[in-house]
Amino acid sequence: FEGGSASYTPPVPDEPVTVSVGIFIDQITNVDQKSENFGAVATLRLEWHDPALAYDKSPNQISKVMEPAKFVEIAADQNLLVPFFVVQNQQSKRWIHQAIVVIRPDGLVRYFEKSSLTLQAPYFNFLKYPFDTQTFYYEISSVYPSEYVRFVSMEDASGLGELLGEEEWILSDARMLKTQINGISGLQTDQVALQFLGSRHVTYYVIRVFIPMLILITVSWSLFFLDEYRKRIEIAGANLLTFVAFNWAISADLPKLGYLTFLDFILQWMFVVTGGVIVINVLLRKMKATGKEGLAHKLDNYIIKWVYPLGYLAIVAFGVTRYLIEL
Amino acid sequence: FEGGSASYTPPVPDEPVTVSVGIFIDQITNVDQKSENFGAVATLRLEWHDPALAYDKSPNQISKVMEPAKFVEIAADQNLLVPFFVVQNQQSKRWIHQAIVVIRPDGLVRYFEKSSLTLQAPYFNFLKYPFDTQTFYYEISSVYPSEYVRFVSMEDASGLGELLGEEEWILSDARMLKTQINGISGLQTDQVALQFLGSRHVTYYVIRVFIPMLILITVSWSLFFLDEYRKRIEIAGANLLTFVAFNWAISADLPKLGYLTFLDFILQWMFVVTGGVIVINVLLRKMKATGKEGLAHKLDNYIIKWVYPLGYLAIVAFGVTRYLIEL
Amino acid sequence: FEGGSASYTPPVPDEPVTVSVGIFIDQITNVDQKSENFGAVATLRLEWHDPALAYDKSPNQISKVMEPAKFVEIAADQNLLVPFFVVQNQQSKRWIHQAIVVIRPDGLVRYFEKSSLTLQAPYFNFLKYPFDTQTFYYEISSVYPSEYVRFVSMEDASGLGELLGEEEWILSDARMLKTQINGISGLQTDQVALQFLGSRHVTYYVIRVFIPMLILITVSWSLFFLDEYRKRIEIAGANLLTFVAFNWAISADLPKLGYLTFLDFILQWMFVVTGGVIVINVLLRKMKATGKEGLAHKLDNYIIKWVYPLGYLAIVAFGVTRYLIEL
Amino acid sequence: FEGGSASYTPPVPDEPVTVSVGIFIDQITNVDQKSENFGAVATLRLEWHDPALAYDKSPNQISKVMEPAKFVEIAADQNLLVPFFVVQNQQSKRWIHQAIVVIRPDGLVRYFEKSSLTLQAPYFNFLKYPFDTQTFYYEISSVYPSEYVRFVSMEDASGLGELLGEEEWILSDARMLKTQINGISGLQTDQVALQFLGSRHVTYYVIRVFIPMLILITVSWSLFFLDEYRKRIEIAGANLLTFVAFNWAISADLPKLGYLTFLDFILQWMFVVTGGVIVINVLLRKMKATGKEGLAHKLDNYIIKWVYPLGYLAIVAFGVTRYLIEL
Amino acid sequence: FEGGSASYTPPVPDEPVTVSVGIFIDQITNVDQKSENFGAVATLRLEWHDPALAYDKSPNQISKVMEPAKFVEIAADQNLLVPFFVVQNQQSKRWIHQAIVVIRPDGLVRYFEKSSLTLQAPYFNFLKYPFDTQTFYYEISSVYPSEYVRFVSMEDASGLGELLGEEEWILSDARMLKTQINGISGLQTDQVALQFLGSRHVTYYVIRVFIPMLILITVSWSLFFLDEYRKRIEIAGANLLTFVAFNWAISADLPKLGYLTFLDFILQWMFVVTGGVIVINVLLRKMKATGKEGLAHKLDNYIIKWVYPLGYLAIVAFGVTRYLIEL
């Protein structure tokens, strides 16, 4: 309900007016995880009963149809309560594509609106990234407090469309939630919200991050068997710079978080291990230079064959346990 | 039809009002495949017959002309049905450049609108990328259910313009489709859509991706004939990093998909093969170091001359068969 | 003419109303060659004569002044024809900074509008890039068909301003064109367009692309005289990667075209030649290794001194002839 | 208060009207430190008492409810003072999601508004970056001078929400400030502002900048013990280029400042030290070449073991003292 | 003055109405040197005297207050002249935050407006970049020609605010200029403009560009004393690629200019010199190879010690003289 310029004194209803609210998301235009919001095109439906609006209809007429601004004007003339609402987590202007009010002869009022807007999604938690599941909401709250207006959810007019047009997230588990919040008037106010979950395409991260990293590490490992400390240092040095680049490229996709994600954890330790490999090889080379070649060789054999691969495995295992498995 | 502030009770038509709808796309302002939408400037035409609007015209007058808001007002005064519509896959606000209603003396009403907007294109499938063909729609659906308003497509006022101003896509095969959907009122509603197909300029991908890759691989291959395992490893290592860069550059153009595109498939396997080349050369070098130089040389000769080029060919052949050729 | 909510039956003019149209571009806010559009701030002037609007003016009064919406209202009351127009290649909303209608006592109506908008520029042809010249239009077409309204161009109120604020393009040769198009009404309709040409600052491309490339090639060439096949291969390899980077950087400025521009042609062949240089050096080295050092040396001398520089020259000459010189 | 088209002569109040102002920020949509602004969704509340608006209410009626434009109209009819306000540091259009005026029978007027806008944040000081704390404001000032309208802050309706949706900044310490400014009328005018502080997640900078730098430096240092001047120069050269890349990457996040931040200071000196390391090694190598190998070795030993690590420590210590510790 | 829908015949004033105009810039939201525009939030004040608007005021009333649209309506009713204006170099829509008209009993009309917009800044000249000083304007011109409306500048209500929120530019020297231009009506029209100057923080360019370049060149120079032609060539080659990267990074900040800036000049010549260094070393090496080692050494000594450093100095000196010092 926007527009309309009217002053009126709505009656205190004997009991709160019950308004059924349906929230159906037709399109998800984008999900911006850095700004923590998402864009949606949604069809909103509000339905309530007002005996004062009942009328006689001749059989050859369709129900009364009007634009919302006109309805507000009529309601003001008759001092009727209009269930104004706010999209609680709205972030941008709401562009209304089409809105219409239909009044049935028995006084049932139906408000339909198709609109697009940006909604806040403040519940992002990137700890398990990229294996995280996020929760999104489309929250509609009443302008009048619960004392006057009660919201119930219209299940059959709510949910997610078939063609959301969002490729990067797998969206599912839509359901309606009813709560009470501290509303715009400062009083207890009814709110209805469409909640849904989103997870990422794991394939993407496997292809772009995990496989390239696995190949780089495996190839580096195979090179270590050529037994030259010097060359190993060069290779590890190149890997070090590659990991810095990976680190930056991945962080560009996320907000500047105050914690390590799963992927950060893995990359950070790969980085530390690769740095360690260089230091160890410097030490081994030093030992060789100071005549302890035998011991160096023995240690080296042990490190390459066991410590290096098992070290990486241990990092991954620890990361998976700590970040991904909930106990 | 936007604007207009009126309440009215349209009559139940004896039979549904038939509205001819024309959708002509003048310009494609952009195609955003990551967000899966496109921008368009289009001329919409709606045409229907309402005997109640017929009037006497003196020969020295042009037909009645008015702005849509005025027409809605007149229709409300006379309780006439106005065929409101929604652009079903509209994503942004629709900016109307010019809109006008013309009423002929015989009651034929013509609505013209030129407007720009962003439309959802949720049917993107990147499997054959960059040899994919995508389908786009401009969908107009009625606000009234099919019971009251029927849409038919106006073929001669529909299609794609000559100067779309879209360089990256080859757009063609425009045709009008008529369907019924679950409309804004929740009932069966008529919809008319302009469908068209888009494919990419293959030349671009040949120049920017396939030729550079072919030259890099050919040059690397020629270098392998210099018979030095050490050097080969260095070259293959450089290629490995180059392929990672290619991989990232190409993925930046696409959404984060949950599957491999044709191009991904090729790049991914090039990457694996290049990693394999390094491992093999490490093994050959090891063999040489442990005195099996003869065998190493023999194997090497076989691998360079046959396995390497045929391996790449096999990848490309398999990719083409699996991704591009439909059986 | 926007706003205004009125219904009216304009008279059929005895002969078409002649409207003088002036298009003066004050600012070019940007030229987006990837999206093929440009932003402009323009002053539009429409001028026509309507005897029905003549009035008596006392000597101490200025001519009648009003906002366009008011004028439309007055015209509707008197059933006068208002020459509505559409900016034919408009792409965005047109923001009107200021618009005013002045009516002189003799019935001369003057409409002034200053507005900003984005205009389509679909005639881009990048074949000669960066030595290309592009054509831009600001097209105004009538809403009424030619039968009722005729447009003539007002030369002295049309053109390009002195301070367009566009640094990257040299804009010139503005002239008014008059044509007839298939208008919004579906009938033959008058259109007036301001055409102008744009070319690029060649200096920019010389400094950023051609001189760096020339220096890289010259330096590489000088290094080839050091007679080492191995080193040459390394240098050529580095050049290869540099050319890939150049290729990508340049293509980022252009849409994904279906053809080679002049610059693409040069870069593509530089790339092929550099790849060829590597293969030749591998062959020469192989010859040397197999004892044909004399022949290798002879061939090499010939190739470095003549084939290499003349090859590059031939590519440039062929590119210039095929792309830039029109026969 | 927007909209409303009315002319009126408000009475001179006997004493200034006292308006309670509440500013509650529901969402922070983004913080743009380069442009020095932030986006917010806020609930504004204004409350004042106007005896002229008192009315009799039957017990079965809710208080009077109206849209702001209607209220302005009523106030103009009765020549009442409307406490218009300006968001002093507003930078973009303010999109009003919902606004409503409620008048209680005793003449208490309550204005509620939920709106989104971009606000200027001109107090950014990056000296301690990334350990800086910034101050943000949401300033509301009266249109009428203090003589007529006085603002007091409504503490319980002001503050920061629980779910601001801002991941990169830790926002806290919200409090209301009351000041007088030179208002839109050019006179002393009341202003109420919500002030809050923001600091960064230090973890982010530790992970992305400090740990990678520490590892690079430590690894380089370990390599220096291999005693080869030549190799050291190469390593230091690579570090030099890495530091240039770091420098650019970090400066891309900040505006082009006229001073060095803490992080700039550290990076700048790392750069200078790394350059110095190369020059020193060139000198040592020269000494070795001219027969002073013993002295070179002695100096080198001293430099690597003490000067290099202590030099870095000294830079950090000096940076921390000068930039971060306030005396 | 926007909105308002009125037709009226303003009187010819006996002498032009004198309107005082004040332009006070509160915020600079951004300066976009590539698009040559800047964003501003400004307070505009217009003040003139119209005896026809004088009225009697009872002592207990504030002056008449109204919204601009209402004022235009009143003026139209009374056929009064309203000094409409255009922001001459406006580029975007002007968003009005708050606008109000106050009429004093003696007929003094005051128009206040706080608004945000994007303004063209077409006078950019980058020749001395980054040591350039640019000129910016906020131009307000009358809609009526000078014959009817004269503008004078209101000095005390004009200027730049204390907290512009612009970090990258040092803005100063604000002053009001009065000129006559060819206005929207095509006649001589009064214009008032706020002019101010902007210069850059030199520190930024010293830290990010000049110091890194100086260190790279100094370090390279020191390496040349190690007397190896081969190594020198490699170092100079790496520098060559670094300078290309610098060149591109700097040009990304500027529009694609048709001339060399000071910084371009320096970088371009560094590039040429570095290329020359490689060629010279190739020649020296060739001389050495052909037995002229003594001469090569002598020449080399001379070149390294004198030509190289003095060459760079000469470039800088020439650049400074030609670009920065005005004679």
CSV table of N, CA and C in Angstrom, one decimal, chain E residues 99-187:
chain,number,residue,atom,x,y,z
E,99,ALA,N,13.2,21.5,0.0
E,99,ALA,CA,13.1,22.8,-0.7
E,99,ALA,C,12.0,23.6,-0.1
E,100,ILE,N,12.2,24.8,0.1
E,100,ILE,CA,11.1,25.6,0.8
E,100,ILE,C,11.2,27.1,0.3
E,101,VAL,N,10.0,27.7,0.3
E,101,VAL,CA,10.0,29.1,-0.1
E,101,VAL,C,9.4,29.9,1.1
E,102,VAL,N,10.1,31.0,1.4
E,102,VAL,CA,9.7,31.8,2.6
E,102,VAL,C,9.4,33.2,2.0
E,103,ILE,N,8.3,33.8,2.3
E,103,ILE,CA,7.9,35.1,1.8
E,103,ILE,C,7.8,36.1,3.0
E,104,ARG,N,8.6,37.1,3.0
E,104,ARG,CA,8.6,38.1,4.1
E,104,ARG,C,7.5,39.1,3.8
E,105,PRO,N,7.0,39.7,4.9
E,105,PRO,CA,5.9,40.7,4.7
E,105,PRO,C,6.2,41.8,3.7
E,106,ASP,N,7.5,42.2,3.6
E,106,ASP,CA,7.8,43.2,2.6
E,106,ASP,C,7.9,42.8,1.2
E,107,GLY,N,7.6,41.5,0.9
E,107,GLY,CA,7.7,41.0,-0.4
E,107,GLY,C,9.0,40.3,-0.8
E,108,LEU,N,9.9,40.2,0.2
E,108,LEU,CA,11.2,39.5,-0.1
E,108,LEU,C,10.9,38.0,-0.2
E,109,VAL,N,11.2,37.4,-1.3
E,109,VAL,CA,11.0,35.9,-1.5
E,109,VAL,C,12.4,35.2,-1.3
E,110,ARG,N,12.4,34.2,-0.5
E,110,ARG,CA,13.6,33.4,-0.3
E,110,ARG,C,13.3,32.0,-0.7
E,111,TYR,N,14.1,31.4,-1.6
E,111,TYR,CA,14.0,30.0,-2.0
E,111,TYR,C,15.2,29.3,-1.5
E,112,PHE,N,15.0,28.2,-0.7
E,112,PHE,CA,16.1,27.4,-0.2
E,112,PHE,C,16.0,26.0,-0.8
E,113,GLU,N,17.1,25.5,-1.2
E,113,GLU,CA,17.0,24.1,-1.7
E,113,GLU,C,18.3,23.4,-1.3
E,114,LYS,N,18.2,22.1,-0.8
E,114,LYS,CA,19.3,21.3,-0.6
E,114,LYS,C,19.2,20.1,-1.5
E,115,SER,N,20.1,19.9,-2.4
E,115,SER,CA,20.0,18.8,-3.4
E,115,SER,C,21.3,18.2,-3.7
E,116,SER,N,21.2,17.0,-4.3
E,116,SER,CA,22.4,16.3,-4.8
E,116,SER,C,22.4,16.0,-6.2
E,117,LEU,N,23.5,16.1,-6.9
E,117,LEU,CA,23.5,15.9,-8.4
E,117,LEU,C,24.9,15.6,-8.8
E,118,THR,N,25.1,15.2,-10.1
E,118,THR,CA,26.4,15.1,-10.7
E,118,THR,C,26.5,16.2,-11.7
E,119,LEU,N,27.7,16.9,-11.6
E,119,LEU,CA,28.0,18.0,-12.4
E,119,LEU,C,29.1,17.8,-13.4
E,120,GLN,N,29.0,18.3,-14.6
E,120,GLN,CA,30.1,18.1,-15.6
E,120,GLN,C,31.3,19.0,-15.2
E,121,ALA,N,32.5,18.4,-15.4
E,121,ALA,CA,33.7,19.2,-15.1
E,121,ALA,C,34.6,19.1,-16.4
E,122,PRO,N,34.2,19.8,-17.4
E,122,PRO,CA,34.9,19.6,-18.7
E,122,PRO,C,36.2,20.2,-18.9
E,123,TYR,N,36.7,20.9,-17.9
E,123,TYR,CA,38.0,21.7,-18.0
E,123,TYR,C,39.2,20.9,-17.6
E,124,PHE,N,39.1,19.6,-17.4
E,124,PHE,CA,40.2,18.8,-17.0
E,124,PHE,C,41.4,18.9,-18.0
E,125,ASN,N,42.6,19.1,-17.5
E,125,ASN,CA,43.8,19.1,-18.3
E,125,ASN,C,44.8,18.4,-17.6
E,126,PHE,N,45.2,17.2,-18.1
E,126,PHE,CA,46.1,16.3,-17.4
E,126,PHE,C,47.6,16.4,-17.7
E,127,LEU,N,47.9,17.5,-18.4
E,127,LEU,CA,49.3,17.7,-18.9
E,127,LEU,C,50.3,17.5,-17.7
E,128,LYS,N,50.0,18.2,-16.6
E,128,LYS,CA,51.0,18.2,-15.5
E,128,LYS,C,50.8,17.0,-14.5
E,129,TYR,N,49.9,16.1,-14.8
E,129,TYR,CA,49.5,15.0,-14.0
E,129,TYR,C,50.8,14.3,-13.4
E,130,PRO,N,50.9,14.0,-12.2
E,130,PRO,CA,50.0,14.2,-11.1
E,130,PRO,C,50.1,15.5,-10.3
E,131,PHE,N,50.8,16.5,-11.0
E,131,PHE,CA,51.0,17.8,-10.3
E,131,PHE,C,50.1,18.8,-10.9
E,132,ASP,N,48.9,18.4,-11.4
E,132,ASP,CA,48.0,19.3,-12.1
E,132,ASP,C,47.0,19.9,-11.1
E,133,THR,N,46.5,21.1,-11.5
E,133,THR,CA,45.4,21.8,-10.7
E,133,THR,C,44.2,21.9,-11.7
E,134,GLN,N,43.1,21.5,-11.2
E,134,GLN,CA,41.9,21.5,-12.1
E,134,GLN,C,40.9,22.5,-11.6
E,135,THR,N,40.0,22.9,-12.5
E,135,THR,CA,39.0,23.9,-12.1
E,135,THR,C,37.6,23.3,-12.2
E,136,PHE,N,36.8,23.5,-11.2
E,136,PHE,CA,35.5,23.0,-11.2
E,136,PHE,C,34.4,24.1,-11.1
E,137,TYR,N,33.2,23.9,-11.6
E,137,TYR,CA,32.2,24.9,-11.5
E,137,TYR,C,30.9,24.3,-11.1
E,138,TYR,N,30.0,25.1,-10.5
E,138,TYR,CA,28.6,24.8,-10.2
E,138,TYR,C,27.9,26.0,-10.8
E,139,GLU,N,27.3,25.8,-12.0
E,139,GLU,CA,26.8,26.9,-12.8
E,139,GLU,C,25.3,26.9,-12.7
E,140,ILE,N,24.7,28.1,-12.4
E,140,ILE,CA,23.2,28.2,-12.3
E,140,ILE,C,22.9,29.3,-13.3
E,141,SER,N,22.0,29.0,-14.3
E,141,SER,CA,21.6,30.0,-15.3
E,141,SER,C,20.1,30.2,-15.3
E,142,SER,N,19.7,31.3,-15.6
E,142,SER,CA,18.3,31.7,-15.6
E,142,SER,C,17.6,31.0,-16.8
E,143,VAL,N,16.3,30.8,-16.6
E,143,VAL,CA,15.5,30.3,-17.8
E,143,VAL,C,15.1,31.6,-18.6
E,144,TYR,N,14.7,32.6,-17.9
E,144,TYR,CA,14.3,33.9,-18.6
E,144,TYR,C,15.6,34.6,-19.0
E,145,PRO,N,15.5,35.3,-20.1
E,145,PRO,CA,16.7,36.0,-20.6
E,145,PRO,C,17.1,37.2,-19.7
E,146,SER,N,18.3,37.7,-19.9
E,146,SER,CA,18.8,38.8,-19.0
E,146,SER,C,17.8,40.1,-19.1
E,147,GLU,N,17.1,40.2,-20.1
E,147,GLU,CA,16.2,41.3,-20.3
E,147,GLU,C,15.2,41.3,-19.1
E,148,TYR,N,14.8,40.1,-18.7
E,148,TYR,CA,13.8,40.0,-17.6
E,148,TYR,C,14.3,39.7,-16.3
E,149,VAL,N,15.4,38.8,-16.2
E,149,VAL,CA,15.9,38.4,-14.9
E,149,VAL,C,17.4,38.6,-14.9
E,150,ARG,N,17.9,39.3,-13.9
E,150,ARG,CA,19.3,39.5,-13.7
E,150,ARG,C,19.8,38.7,-12.4
E,151,PHE,N,20.9,38.0,-12.6
E,151,PHE,CA,21.4,37.3,-11.4
E,151,PHE,C,22.6,38.1,-10.8
E,152,VAL,N,22.6,38.1,-9.5
E,152,VAL,CA,23.8,38.6,-8.8
E,152,VAL,C,24.2,37.6,-7.8
E,153,SER,N,25.5,37.5,-7.5
E,153,SER,CA,25.9,36.4,-6.6
E,153,SER,C,25.8,36.9,-5.1
E,154,MET,N,25.4,36.0,-4.3
E,154,MET,CA,25.2,36.2,-2.9
E,154,MET,C,26.5,35.6,-2.2
E,155,GLU,N,27.5,36.5,-2.0
E,155,GLU,CA,28.8,36.0,-1.6
E,155,GLU,C,28.7,35.2,-0.3
E,156,ASP,N,28.0,35.8,0.7
E,156,ASP,CA,28.0,35.2,2.0
E,156,ASP,C,27.2,33.8,2.1
E,157,ALA,N,26.5,33.5,1.1
E,157,ALA,CA,25.8,32.2,1.1
E,157,ALA,C,26.4,31.3,0.1
E,158,SER,N,27.6,31.6,-0.3
E,158,SER,CA,28.3,30.8,-1.3
E,158,SER,C,29.6,30.3,-0.8
E,159,GLY,N,30.1,29.2,-1.4
E,159,GLY,CA,31.5,28.7,-1.0
E,159,GLY,C,31.5,27.2,-0.9
E,160,LEU,N,32.6,26.8,-0.3
E,160,LEU,CA,32.8,25.3,0.0
E,160,LEU,C,32.6,25.1,1.5
E,161,GLY,N,32.0,24.0,1.9
E,161,GLY,CA,31.9,23.6,3.3
E,161,GLY,C,33.2,23.2,3.9
E,162,GLU,N,33.2,23.0,5.2
E,162,GLU,CA,34.4,22.6,5.9
E,162,GLU,C,34.6,21.1,5.8
E,163,LEU,N,33.5,20.3,5.6
E,163,LEU,CA,33.6,18.9,5.6
E,163,LEU,C,33.1,18.3,4.3
E,164,LEU,N,33.9,18.5,3.2
E,164,LEU,CA,33.4,18.1,1.9
E,164,LEU,C,33.4,16.6,1.8
E,165,GLY,N,34.3,15.9,2.6
E,165,GLY,CA,34.3,14.4,2.5
E,165,GLY,C,35.0,13.9,1.3
E,166,GLU,N,35.9,14.7,0.7
E,166,GLU,CA,36.6,14.3,-0.5
E,166,GLU,C,38.1,14.2,-0.1
E,167,GLU,N,38.6,13.0,-0.1
E,167,GLU,CA,40.0,12.8,0.5
E,167,GLU,C,41.0,12.9,-0.6
E,168,GLU,N,40.7,12.7,-1.9
E,168,GLU,CA,41.7,12.6,-2.9
E,168,GLU,C,42.1,13.9,-3.5
E,169,TRP,N,41.3,14.9,-3.3
E,169,TRP,CA,41.6,16.2,-3.9
E,169,TRP,C,41.6,17.3,-2.8
E,170,ILE,N,42.5,18.2,-2.9
E,170,ILE,CA,42.6,19.4,-2.0
E,170,ILE,C,41.8,20.5,-2.8
E,171,LEU,N,40.7,20.8,-2.2
E,171,LEU,CA,39.8,21.8,-2.9
E,171,LEU,C,39.9,23.1,-2.2
E,172,SER,N,39.9,24.2,-3.0
E,172,SER,CA,40.1,25.5,-2.4
E,172,SER,C,39.8,26.6,-3.4
E,173,ASP,N,40.0,27.8,-3.0
E,173,ASP,CA,39.9,29.0,-3.9
E,173,ASP,C,38.5,29.2,-4.5
E,174,ALA,N,37.5,28.9,-3.7
E,174,ALA,CA,36.1,29.0,-4.2
E,174,ALA,C,35.8,30.5,-4.4
E,175,ARG,N,35.2,30.8,-5.5
E,175,ARG,CA,34.7,32.2,-5.7
E,175,ARG,C,33.6,32.2,-6.7
E,176,MET,N,32.8,33.3,-6.6
E,176,MET,CA,31.6,33.3,-7.5
E,176,MET,C,31.9,34.1,-8.7
E,177,LEU,N,31.4,33.7,-9.9
E,177,LEU,CA,31.7,34.3,-11.1
E,177,LEU,C,30.3,34.7,-11.8
E,178,LYS,N,30.2,35.8,-12.4
E,178,LYS,CA,29.0,36.1,-13.1
E,178,LYS,C,29.2,36.3,-14.6
E,179,THR,N,28.5,35.6,-15.4
E,179,THR,CA,28.7,35.7,-16.9
E,179,THR,C,27.3,35.8,-17.5
E,180,GLN,N,27.4,36.0,-18.8
E,180,GLN,CA,26.1,35.8,-19.6
E,180,GLN,C,26.4,34.7,-20.7
E,181,ILE,N,25.4,33.9,-20.8
E,181,ILE,CA,25.5,32.8,-21.8
E,181,ILE,C,24.3,32.8,-22.7
E,182,ASN,N,24.4,32.0,-23.7
E,182,ASN,CA,23.3,31.8,-24.6
E,182,ASN,C,22.4,30.7,-24.0
E,183,GLY,N,21.2,31.2,-23.4
E,183,GLY,CA,20.4,30.4,-22.5
E,183,GLY,C,19.5,29.4,-23.2
E,184,ILE,N,18.7,28.7,-22.4
E,184,ILE,CA,17.8,27.7,-22.9
E,184,ILE,C,16.8,28.3,-23.9
E,185,SER,N,16.5,29.6,-23.7
E,185,SER,CA,15.5,30.3,-24.6
E,185,SER,C,16.2,30.7,-25.9
E,186,GLY,N,17.5,30.6,-26.0
E,186,GLY,CA,18.3,31.0,-27.2
E,186,GLY,C,18.7,32.4,-27.1
E,187,LEU,N,18.4,33.1,-26.0
E,187,LEU,CA,18.8,34.5,-25.8
E,187,LEU,C,19.9,34.7,-24.8
